[in-house]
CSV table of C-alpha atoms in Angstrom, one decimal:
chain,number,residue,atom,x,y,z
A,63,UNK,CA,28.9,1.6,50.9
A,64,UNK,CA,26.9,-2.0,51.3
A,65,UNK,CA,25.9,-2.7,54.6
A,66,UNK,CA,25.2,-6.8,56.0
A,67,UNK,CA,21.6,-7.8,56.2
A,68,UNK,CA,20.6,-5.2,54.1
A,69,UNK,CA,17.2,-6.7,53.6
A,70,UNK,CA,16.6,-6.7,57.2
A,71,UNK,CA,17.4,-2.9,57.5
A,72,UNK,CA,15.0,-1.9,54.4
A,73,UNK,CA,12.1,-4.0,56.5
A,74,UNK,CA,12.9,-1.9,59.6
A,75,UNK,CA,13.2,1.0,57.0
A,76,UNK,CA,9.6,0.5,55.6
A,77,UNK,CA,8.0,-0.2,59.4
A,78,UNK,CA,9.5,3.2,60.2
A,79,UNK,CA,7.0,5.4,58.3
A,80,UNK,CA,3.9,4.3,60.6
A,81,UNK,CA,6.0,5.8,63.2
A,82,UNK,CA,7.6,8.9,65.2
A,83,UNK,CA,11.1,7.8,65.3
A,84,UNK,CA,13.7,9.7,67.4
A,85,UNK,CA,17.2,7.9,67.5
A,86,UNK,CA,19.7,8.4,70.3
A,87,UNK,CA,23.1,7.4,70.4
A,88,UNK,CA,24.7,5.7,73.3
A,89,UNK,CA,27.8,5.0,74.0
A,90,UNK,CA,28.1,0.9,73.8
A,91,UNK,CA,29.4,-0.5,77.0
A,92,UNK,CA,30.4,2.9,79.2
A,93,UNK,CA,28.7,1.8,82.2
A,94,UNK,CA,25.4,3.1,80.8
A,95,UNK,CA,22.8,1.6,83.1
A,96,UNK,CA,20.0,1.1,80.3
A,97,UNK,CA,22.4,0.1,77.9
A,98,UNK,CA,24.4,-2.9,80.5
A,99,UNK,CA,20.5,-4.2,81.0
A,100,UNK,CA,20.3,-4.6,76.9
A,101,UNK,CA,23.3,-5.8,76.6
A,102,UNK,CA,22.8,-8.7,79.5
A,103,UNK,CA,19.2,-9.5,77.6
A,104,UNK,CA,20.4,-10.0,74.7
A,105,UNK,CA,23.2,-12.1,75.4
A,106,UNK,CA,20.9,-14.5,78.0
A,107,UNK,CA,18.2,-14.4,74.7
A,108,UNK,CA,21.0,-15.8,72.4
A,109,UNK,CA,21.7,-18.7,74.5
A,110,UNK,CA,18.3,-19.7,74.9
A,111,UNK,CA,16.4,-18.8,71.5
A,112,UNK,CA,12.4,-19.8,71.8
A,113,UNK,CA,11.3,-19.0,68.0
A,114,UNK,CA,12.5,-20.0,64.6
A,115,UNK,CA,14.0,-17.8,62.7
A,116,UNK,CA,12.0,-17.5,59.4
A,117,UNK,CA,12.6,-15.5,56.8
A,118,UNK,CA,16.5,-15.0,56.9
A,119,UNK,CA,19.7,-16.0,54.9
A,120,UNK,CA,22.6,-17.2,56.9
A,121,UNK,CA,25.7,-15.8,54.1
A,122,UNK,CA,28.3,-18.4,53.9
């Protein structure tokens, strides 16, 4: 089935063989410390970006 921003997941796909890559699976938003801190960074990074995003197609 297509995914969205497929060619950003074939560059993270490609970057991945350099590396030892163990995934975990957390439960989004179930009072998971680590996973309330990400959450509050990456909301407080989108509403202050500081680089350009190169590179990327916005679909319309």
């Amino acid at each position: 089935k297509p995914v969205k921003n497929v060619d950003l997941w074939q560059r993270l796909d490609a970057a991945l063989g350099q590396h030892q890559i163990k995934w975990e699976w957390v439960k989004g938003h179930a009072g998971h410390p680590e996973n309330e801190r990400c959450d509050e960074l990456a909301r407080a990074a989108a509403m202050n970006p500081t680089l350009e995003d190169t590179g990327y197609q916005v679909e319309v």
